[in-house]
Amino acid sequence: MPSQVVRTNWLKRVERWRRTRPTLRTRIAVRLAIALLPLCLAAEIAQYTIAVHNQSLRDKALVARGETILASQGGVLQEMNALLDTVSILLASSPSSPASCNETFRRIVAQHRDISSLRFLAPDGSTICRGPTPILEGTEIEPAPTWIATALEAQNFTVWAWSELASSDVPAGEMALVAALPVYDADKSAKGVLALTFSFRALAVTTQVVELRDASALALLDARGTVLTQRTKGAPVGSWLPRSLVAETRPSLMSGTFVQKGLDDATRTYVISSLPGNIFGLYAEEPDDPSIAARALLYFVIAFPLLVWIAASFLAGRAAERSVIDPLNRVRKAIRRYIAGDETARVDEDPDAPEEVQAVANKFNTMVETIQARDDALRAALEHQKALVREVNHRVRNNLQVMNSLLNLQSRRAKTPEQMAIFLDIQRRLNALGIVHAALYKGDDFRAVDLGVLLKDLCQSTERHLSTEWGRPVLTMRSSSTIFALPDAALTLAFLVTELIAAATVGLSPEGHPATQIDFDLNERPEGGSTLVMKVDQPVLGGLLESRPDEGHINLFRGLIRQLRAHMDVDADHCLVTVTMPVLV
């Protein structure tokens, strides 16, 4: 019963796992792991196995080949060793006279054509008996040659290359080889040294019969590293030797294998083997160039991890593209459409998309719907606010017109020109205030007013309402660019323009001046701000900013200029007034 409950729980978990949509991280991780695991394992196993196996086979074959060739080079040396052993036994067992000893040596030399001389020397270097050919040029050597002491010290069969051992049987200019064997009596005291001399050709014959591979070489050396004979095939003579052998400090020769560069900077594998008579054989061979098939296989093994990486990257890219990139691209396109102004942009539901991407799409759709609902509410509230502001400005404009009409009726009862001028000043200022409110309720943006349009309307309205007994002034307004200002700054500037027009027309007389031309130019400054220039066609600007105790218009001008944070210059000679203003928004 408990086992059945456990099995049921596991089945429920498996069924729940099957119904649960895997996350994006799980999908990419599983697909990438499945794609990489077999390929990477195969690449590593194949690369390691092939490289190790091939290298091991090549090394073993080269060493075995070198040892076989070097083993075949000891035949002549073994014959010399056996001959000297036989002669030493004869000398130790049956002492004879020098004459019979010389005859015996002569016969031995006659029977062996490779031997040029045979001699038995005392430890002091004196000749006890000798073959037909003397070893040295002369009769005796004093003191004893150094090789005799070396042979006695070695206590066994040795072979040396000695230039002073050249005999008449050895061609001129060619060094002789001496094979030495110490002879001892029953008390193990040295009786002397048996020495036979033979030519280098005796050793060269054995090297000539060996079949060498391409780019290989063979040499025989004595214990001091002197090359006795050598043979090469596809390698330069002499320069194939290892650098350590020709160095000033030569290492002791020992049997073994090593890899080193030769004198020609070519890397070779060297095999050294000891031969009889303290002679060493040296075999060298350059690494074999693999065949086309082997090279192709090697390149394939080397490039196999790269191929695995490319295949894995492609598979992972395809998996990510189908699982992630395509759904995300659809979400991104919808976002771009919404940013561009398409309020109907939505992300369609994709059942194949990962759960995370689908959640992002749902959040985007919800966010767009929420923003759209808030935008609709804000637009409605803004339209309602604009309507209220327009209504307020319209009613203020109407009230100002009513006030202006009442003042116009009241001005008819004025008895003096001074009283009439007061009513006209009030009407001009109310007219300027009404023009600003009209610009506010006619425009769509209540935060700023177009100064060019405002001043043009103000000039036209002032031209209609301002008249004198001798004519009506002509007002013009030009603006090269669109310049905006805050409502307060626009109202202050309208009052300033109204006062400038009043100051320019108040001093006119009817004699010879039927009308006055006043031109306004509004321009934007490159360094920021703007400039308003008023030009009058008559010299009426004299004393415009002079302080007089009976008039308060000077303080009015200064107050308006201070509110605008501007600067006003009056050029009475040229009938110009320049107002330099900062940025008014």
Coordinates of C-alpha atoms in Angstrom, one line a residue, residues 29-459:
A29 CA 20.0 25.1 -21.4
V30 CA 18.5 21.7 -22.3
R31 CA 18.9 22.2 -26.1
L32 CA 22.4 23.5 -25.8
A33 CA 23.4 20.6 -23.5
I34 CA 21.9 18.0 -25.8
A35 CA 23.7 19.5 -28.8
L36 CA 27.1 19.9 -27.1
L37 CA 27.5 16.8 -25.0
P38 CA 27.9 14.0 -27.7
L39 CA 29.9 16.3 -30.0
C40 CA 32.3 17.5 -27.4
L41 CA 32.9 14.0 -25.9
A42 CA 33.5 12.6 -29.4
A43 CA 35.9 15.4 -30.2
E44 CA 38.0 15.1 -27.0
I45 CA 38.2 11.3 -27.2
A46 CA 39.1 11.2 -30.8
Q47 CA 41.6 13.9 -30.6
Y48 CA 43.3 12.5 -27.5
T49 CA 43.3 8.9 -28.7
I50 CA 44.6 9.6 -32.2
A51 CA 47.3 12.1 -31.2
V52 CA 48.7 9.8 -28.4
H53 CA 48.5 6.7 -30.4
N54 CA 50.2 8.2 -33.5
Q55 CA 52.9 9.9 -31.6
S56 CA 53.6 6.7 -29.6
L57 CA 53.9 4.6 -32.7
R58 CA 56.2 7.1 -34.5
D59 CA 58.5 7.4 -31.5
K60 CA 58.7 3.6 -31.0
A61 CA 59.3 2.9 -34.6
L62 CA 62.1 5.5 -34.9
V63 CA 63.8 4.3 -31.7
A64 CA 63.6 0.6 -32.8
R65 CA 64.8 1.5 -36.3
G66 CA 67.8 3.4 -34.8
E67 CA 68.7 0.6 -32.3
T68 CA 68.6 -2.0 -35.1
I69 CA 70.8 0.0 -37.4
L70 CA 73.3 0.8 -34.6
A71 CA 73.4 -2.8 -33.5
S72 CA 74.6 -3.9 -36.9
Q73 CA 77.6 -1.6 -36.7
G74 CA 79.6 -3.6 -34.1
G75 CA 80.7 -6.4 -36.3
V76 CA 84.2 -5.1 -37.1
L77 CA 84.8 -4.0 -33.5
Q78 CA 83.8 -7.4 -32.2
E79 CA 86.2 -9.1 -34.6
M80 CA 89.0 -6.7 -33.4
N81 CA 88.1 -7.4 -29.8
A82 CA 88.2 -11.2 -30.3
L83 CA 91.5 -11.0 -32.1
L84 CA 93.2 -9.0 -29.4
D85 CA 91.7 -11.4 -26.7
T86 CA 93.2 -14.4 -28.6
V87 CA 96.6 -12.7 -28.9
S88 CA 96.6 -11.7 -25.2
I89 CA 95.9 -15.3 -24.2
L90 CA 98.8 -16.5 -26.4
L91 CA 101.1 -14.0 -24.8
A92 CA 100.1 -14.8 -21.3
S93 CA 100.2 -18.6 -21.7
S94 CA 103.3 -19.2 -23.8
P95 CA 106.0 -16.6 -23.5
S96 CA 108.2 -16.5 -26.7
S97 CA 111.2 -14.7 -28.1
P98 CA 110.8 -11.4 -29.8
A99 CA 111.6 -12.9 -33.1
S100 CA 108.9 -15.6 -32.9
C101 CA 106.5 -12.9 -31.6
N102 CA 107.2 -10.7 -34.5
E103 CA 106.6 -13.5 -36.9
T104 CA 103.3 -14.4 -35.3
F105 CA 102.2 -10.8 -35.5
R106 CA 103.3 -10.6 -39.1
R107 CA 101.1 -13.6 -40.0
I108 CA 98.2 -12.2 -38.1
V109 CA 98.4 -8.9 -40.0
A110 CA 98.8 -10.8 -43.3
Q111 CA 95.6 -12.8 -42.7
H112 CA 93.6 -9.6 -41.8
R113 CA 93.6 -7.1 -44.6
D114 CA 91.8 -4.5 -42.5
I115 CA 94.7 -4.4 -40.0
S116 CA 97.7 -2.3 -40.9
S117 CA 99.9 -3.2 -37.9
L118 CA 100.0 -5.1 -34.7
R119 CA 102.2 -4.3 -31.8
F120 CA 102.8 -5.2 -28.1
L121 CA 104.1 -2.2 -26.1
A122 CA 105.4 -2.1 -22.7
P123 CA 103.8 0.3 -20.1
D124 CA 106.7 2.7 -20.7
G125 CA 106.0 2.8 -24.4
S126 CA 108.9 0.6 -25.6
T127 CA 108.1 -2.0 -28.3
I128 CA 108.3 -5.6 -27.1
C129 CA 107.2 -7.1 -30.4
R130 CA 105.5 -5.9 -33.6
G131 CA 104.1 -6.8 -36.9
P132 CA 105.6 -5.9 -40.2
T133 CA 104.4 -2.4 -40.2
P134 CA 105.5 -0.1 -37.3
I135 CA 102.9 1.9 -35.6
L136 CA 105.0 5.1 -35.4
E137 CA 107.3 6.8 -37.8
G138 CA 110.6 5.9 -36.2
T139 CA 111.9 3.2 -33.9
E140 CA 110.8 4.1 -30.3
I141 CA 108.7 6.7 -28.7
E142 CA 109.9 8.6 -25.7
P143 CA 108.1 9.4 -23.6
A144 CA 105.2 6.8 -23.8
P145 CA 102.2 7.9 -25.9
T146 CA 99.3 9.2 -23.8
W147 CA 96.8 6.7 -25.3
I148 CA 98.9 3.8 -23.6
A149 CA 98.1 5.2 -20.2
T150 CA 94.5 5.7 -21.2
A151 CA 94.3 2.0 -22.4
L152 CA 95.8 0.7 -19.1
E153 CA 93.4 2.8 -17.1
A154 CA 90.4 1.5 -19.1
Q155 CA 91.4 -2.1 -18.4
N156 CA 89.3 -3.4 -21.3
F157 CA 89.1 -3.2 -25.1
T158 CA 89.1 0.4 -26.4
V159 CA 89.3 2.1 -29.8
W160 CA 90.7 5.6 -30.3
A161 CA 91.2 8.0 -33.2
W162 CA 94.8 9.1 -33.0
S163 CA 96.5 11.2 -35.5
E164 CA 100.0 10.3 -34.4
L165 CA 99.2 6.6 -35.2
A166 CA 99.2 7.1 -39.0
S167 CA 101.2 4.3 -40.6
S168 CA 102.4 3.7 -44.1
D169 CA 99.4 1.5 -44.9
V170 CA 97.0 4.4 -44.1
P171 CA 96.6 7.0 -46.9
A172 CA 98.1 10.4 -46.4
G173 CA 95.9 12.9 -44.7
E174 CA 93.7 10.2 -43.1
M175 CA 93.7 9.5 -39.4
A176 CA 94.3 5.9 -38.2
L177 CA 92.3 4.0 -35.6
V178 CA 94.0 2.1 -32.8
A179 CA 92.4 -0.7 -30.9
A180 CA 94.1 -1.4 -27.6
L181 CA 93.8 -4.2 -25.0
P182 CA 95.9 -4.3 -21.8
V183 CA 97.7 -7.6 -21.0
Y184 CA 98.1 -8.7 -17.4
D185 CA 100.1 -11.5 -15.9
A186 CA 99.0 -14.0 -13.2
D187 CA 99.5 -11.4 -10.5
K188 CA 97.2 -9.0 -12.4
S189 CA 100.1 -6.7 -13.1
A190 CA 100.1 -4.9 -16.4
K191 CA 102.6 -6.5 -18.8
G192 CA 101.8 -4.1 -21.6
V193 CA 99.3 -3.1 -24.2
L194 CA 98.3 -4.9 -27.4
A195 CA 97.6 -2.3 -30.1
L196 CA 96.5 -2.9 -33.6
T197 CA 96.0 -0.1 -36.2
F198 CA 93.4 -0.1 -38.8
S199 CA 91.9 2.5 -41.2
F200 CA 88.6 4.4 -41.0
R201 CA 87.5 2.4 -44.1
A202 CA 87.1 -0.7 -42.0
L203 CA 84.3 1.1 -40.0
A204 CA 82.9 2.9 -43.0
V205 CA 82.2 -0.4 -44.8
T206 CA 79.6 -1.3 -42.2
T207 CA 77.8 2.0 -42.5
Q208 CA 77.6 1.8 -46.3
V209 CA 75.7 -1.5 -46.3
V210 CA 72.9 0.0 -44.1
E211 CA 69.8 1.1 -45.8
L212 CA 68.9 4.6 -44.5
R213 CA 65.6 6.4 -44.7
D214 CA 65.2 9.8 -46.2
A215 CA 66.4 12.7 -44.0
S216 CA 68.4 10.4 -41.7
A217 CA 72.1 10.0 -40.8
L218 CA 74.4 7.5 -39.1
A219 CA 77.8 8.1 -37.4
L220 CA 80.3 6.3 -35.2
L221 CA 82.0 8.2 -32.4
D222 CA 84.7 7.5 -29.9
A223 CA 84.4 8.3 -26.2
R224 CA 85.6 11.9 -26.7
G225 CA 82.9 12.6 -29.3
T226 CA 85.2 12.5 -32.3
V227 CA 83.3 11.4 -35.4
L228 CA 85.1 8.3 -36.8
T229 CA 82.8 7.8 -39.8
Q230 CA 79.4 9.0 -40.9
R231 CA 76.8 8.5 -43.6
T232 CA 73.8 10.7 -44.5
K233 CA 70.8 10.5 -46.8
G234 CA 69.0 13.7 -47.4
A235 CA 70.8 15.6 -44.6
P236 CA 73.9 17.8 -44.9
V237 CA 77.2 16.1 -43.9
G238 CA 78.4 17.3 -40.5
S239 CA 75.7 19.8 -39.9
W240 CA 73.2 17.2 -38.9
L241 CA 75.1 16.5 -35.6
P242 CA 73.3 17.8 -32.4
R243 CA 74.4 21.1 -31.0
S244 CA 75.3 19.5 -27.6
L245 CA 77.9 17.2 -29.3
V246 CA 79.9 20.0 -30.9
A247 CA 79.6 22.4 -28.0
E248 CA 82.7 23.4 -26.1
T249 CA 81.6 21.5 -23.0
R250 CA 80.6 18.1 -24.4
P251 CA 78.3 15.9 -22.3
S252 CA 79.3 12.4 -21.5
L253 CA 78.0 10.0 -24.1
M254 CA 75.4 7.6 -22.9
S255 CA 72.9 5.3 -24.6
G256 CA 69.5 6.8 -25.0
T257 CA 67.1 8.9 -27.1
F258 CA 66.7 12.7 -27.2
V259 CA 65.2 15.3 -29.5
Q260 CA 67.4 18.3 -30.3
K261 CA 68.2 20.8 -33.0
G262 CA 71.2 20.2 -35.2
L263 CA 73.8 22.6 -36.5
D264 CA 71.4 23.3 -39.5
D265 CA 68.6 24.3 -37.1
A266 CA 66.6 21.2 -38.1
T267 CA 64.9 19.3 -35.3
R268 CA 65.7 15.6 -35.2
T269 CA 65.4 12.6 -33.0
Y270 CA 68.8 11.2 -32.0
V271 CA 69.4 7.6 -30.9
I272 CA 72.7 6.7 -29.2
S273 CA 73.9 3.1 -28.5
S274 CA 77.2 1.9 -27.1
L275 CA 79.3 -0.5 -29.2
P276 CA 82.4 -2.6 -28.3
G277 CA 85.6 -0.7 -27.7
N278 CA 84.1 2.4 -26.0
I279 CA 82.6 3.3 -29.4
F280 CA 79.1 4.9 -29.7
G281 CA 76.8 4.8 -32.6
L282 CA 74.6 7.9 -33.3
Y283 CA 71.5 7.6 -35.5
A284 CA 69.4 10.7 -36.4
E285 CA 66.1 11.1 -38.3
E286 CA 63.8 14.0 -39.0
P287 CA 60.1 13.5 -38.3
D288 CA 58.2 12.0 -41.2
D289 CA 55.9 14.3 -43.1
P290 CA 52.4 12.7 -42.8
S291 CA 50.6 11.7 -46.0
I292 CA 47.7 13.7 -47.4
A293 CA 45.2 11.4 -45.8
A294 CA 47.0 11.5 -42.4
R295 CA 47.3 15.3 -42.6
A296 CA 43.7 15.7 -43.5
L297 CA 42.8 13.5 -40.6
L298 CA 45.1 15.5 -38.3
Y299 CA 43.6 18.8 -39.5
F300 CA 40.1 17.3 -38.9
V301 CA 41.0 16.3 -35.4
I302 CA 42.5 19.7 -34.7
A303 CA 39.5 21.5 -36.2
F304 CA 36.9 19.2 -34.7
P305 CA 36.3 21.2 -31.5
L306 CA 35.8 24.3 -33.7
L307 CA 33.3 22.4 -35.8
V308 CA 31.6 21.3 -32.6
W309 CA 31.5 24.9 -31.4
I310 CA 30.1 26.1 -34.8
A311 CA 27.4 23.4 -34.8
A312 CA 26.5 24.1 -31.1
S313 CA 26.3 27.8 -31.8
F314 CA 24.1 27.3 -34.8
L315 CA 21.8 24.9 -32.9
A316 CA 21.7 27.2 -29.9
G317 CA 21.0 30.2 -32.1
R318 CA 18.2 28.4 -33.9
A319 CA 16.7 27.3 -30.6
A320 CA 17.0 30.8 -29.1
E321 CA 15.6 32.3 -32.3
R322 CA 12.5 30.1 -32.3
S323 CA 12.0 30.2 -28.6
V324 CA 13.0 33.8 -27.7
I325 CA 14.0 36.1 -30.5
D326 CA 10.9 35.8 -32.6
P327 CA 8.4 36.4 -29.7
L328 CA 10.5 39.2 -28.5
N329 CA 10.7 40.8 -31.9
R330 CA 6.9 40.8 -32.0
V331 CA 6.8 42.6 -28.7
R332 CA 9.4 45.0 -29.9
K333 CA 7.5 45.8 -33.1
A334 CA 4.4 46.5 -31.0
I335 CA 6.3 48.8 -28.7
R336 CA 7.8 50.7 -31.6
R337 CA 4.4 51.1 -33.2
Y338 CA 3.1 52.5 -29.9
I339 CA 6.0 54.9 -29.6
A340 CA 5.4 56.1 -33.1
G341 CA 1.8 57.0 -32.2
D342 CA -0.2 54.0 -33.0
E343 CA -2.5 53.6 -30.0
T344 CA -4.0 50.4 -31.4
A345 CA -0.6 48.6 -31.2
R346 CA -1.0 45.3 -29.3
V347 CA 0.9 42.0 -29.0
D348 CA -1.0 39.0 -30.2
E349 CA -1.0 35.9 -28.0
D350 CA 1.5 33.3 -29.1
P351 CA 1.0 29.8 -27.6
D352 CA 4.5 28.7 -28.7
A353 CA 6.3 31.6 -26.9
P354 CA 8.0 31.1 -23.6
E355 CA 6.1 31.9 -20.5
E356 CA 8.3 34.8 -19.6
V357 CA 7.9 36.4 -23.1
Q358 CA 4.2 35.9 -23.0
A359 CA 4.0 37.5 -19.6
V360 CA 5.9 40.6 -20.9
A361 CA 3.5 40.8 -23.8
N362 CA 0.5 40.6 -21.5
K363 CA 2.0 43.3 -19.3
F364 CA 2.6 45.5 -22.3
N365 CA -1.0 45.1 -23.5
T366 CA -2.3 45.9 -20.0
M367 CA 0.0 48.9 -19.7
V368 CA -1.1 50.3 -23.1
E369 CA -4.8 49.9 -22.2
T370 CA -4.2 51.7 -18.8
I371 CA -2.2 54.5 -20.4
Q372 CA -4.9 54.9 -23.1
A373 CA -7.6 55.1 -20.5
R374 CA -5.6 57.7 -18.5
D375 CA -4.8 59.7 -21.7
D376 CA -8.5 59.8 -22.6
A377 CA -9.3 61.1 -19.1
L378 CA -6.5 63.6 -19.2
R379 CA -7.6 64.8 -22.7
A380 CA -11.1 65.2 -21.5
A381 CA -10.0 67.1 -18.4
L382 CA -7.7 69.3 -20.5
E383 CA -10.4 70.1 -23.0
H384 CA -12.7 71.0 -20.1
Q385 CA -10.0 73.2 -18.6
K386 CA -9.3 74.9 -21.9
A387 CA -13.0 75.6 -22.3
L388 CA -13.1 77.2 -18.9
V389 CA -10.1 79.3 -19.5
R390 CA -11.5 80.4 -22.9
E391 CA -14.7 81.3 -21.2
V392 CA -13.0 83.2 -18.5
N393 CA -10.9 85.2 -21.0
H394 CA -13.9 85.8 -23.2
R395 CA -15.9 87.2 -20.3
V396 CA -13.0 89.3 -19.2
R397 CA -12.7 90.6 -22.8
N398 CA -16.4 91.4 -22.9
N399 CA -16.3 93.1 -19.5
L400 CA -13.4 95.3 -20.7
Q401 CA -15.3 96.2 -23.8
V402 CA -18.3 97.2 -21.7
M403 CA -16.0 99.3 -19.5
N404 CA -14.5 100.8 -22.6
S405 CA -17.9 101.7 -23.9
L406 CA -19.0 103.3 -20.6
L407 CA -15.8 105.3 -20.5
N408 CA -16.5 106.4 -24.1
L409 CA -20.0 107.6 -23.1
Q410 CA -18.6 109.3 -20.0
S411 CA -15.8 111.0 -22.0
R412 CA -18.5 113.0 -24.0
R413 CA -19.2 115.0 -20.8
A414 CA -15.6 116.1 -20.6
K415 CA -15.4 119.9 -20.5
T416 CA -11.7 120.4 -21.0
P417 CA -9.0 118.7 -23.3
E418 CA -7.2 117.5 -20.1
Q419 CA -10.3 115.6 -19.0
M420 CA -10.7 114.1 -22.5
A421 CA -7.0 113.0 -22.5
I422 CA -7.5 111.2 -19.2
F423 CA -10.4 109.2 -20.6
L424 CA -8.4 108.4 -23.7
D425 CA -5.5 107.0 -21.7
I426 CA -7.8 104.7 -19.7
Q427 CA -9.4 103.5 -22.9
R428 CA -6.1 102.7 -24.5
R429 CA -4.9 100.7 -21.5
L430 CA -8.2 98.8 -21.3
N431 CA -7.9 98.1 -25.0
A432 CA -4.4 96.7 -24.5
L433 CA -5.6 94.5 -21.7
G434 CA -8.5 93.3 -23.8
I435 CA -6.2 92.5 -26.8
V436 CA -4.1 90.2 -24.5
H437 CA -7.1 88.3 -23.2
A438 CA -8.5 87.9 -26.7
A439 CA -5.1 86.3 -27.7
L440 CA -5.4 84.0 -24.8
Y441 CA -8.9 82.7 -25.4
K442 CA -8.3 82.4 -29.2
G443 CA -5.1 80.4 -28.9
D444 CA -4.7 76.7 -28.1
D445 CA -1.8 77.1 -25.6
F446 CA -2.5 79.3 -22.6
R447 CA 1.1 79.1 -21.4
A448 CA 2.6 81.4 -24.0
V449 CA 1.5 84.2 -26.4
D450 CA 2.8 84.9 -29.9
L451 CA 4.2 88.4 -29.6
G452 CA 4.1 89.1 -33.3
V453 CA 0.4 88.4 -33.6
L454 CA -0.4 90.2 -30.3
L455 CA 1.4 93.4 -31.3
K456 CA 0.0 93.4 -34.8
D457 CA -3.6 93.2 -33.3
L458 CA -2.7 95.9 -30.8
C459 CA -1.4 98.2 -33.6

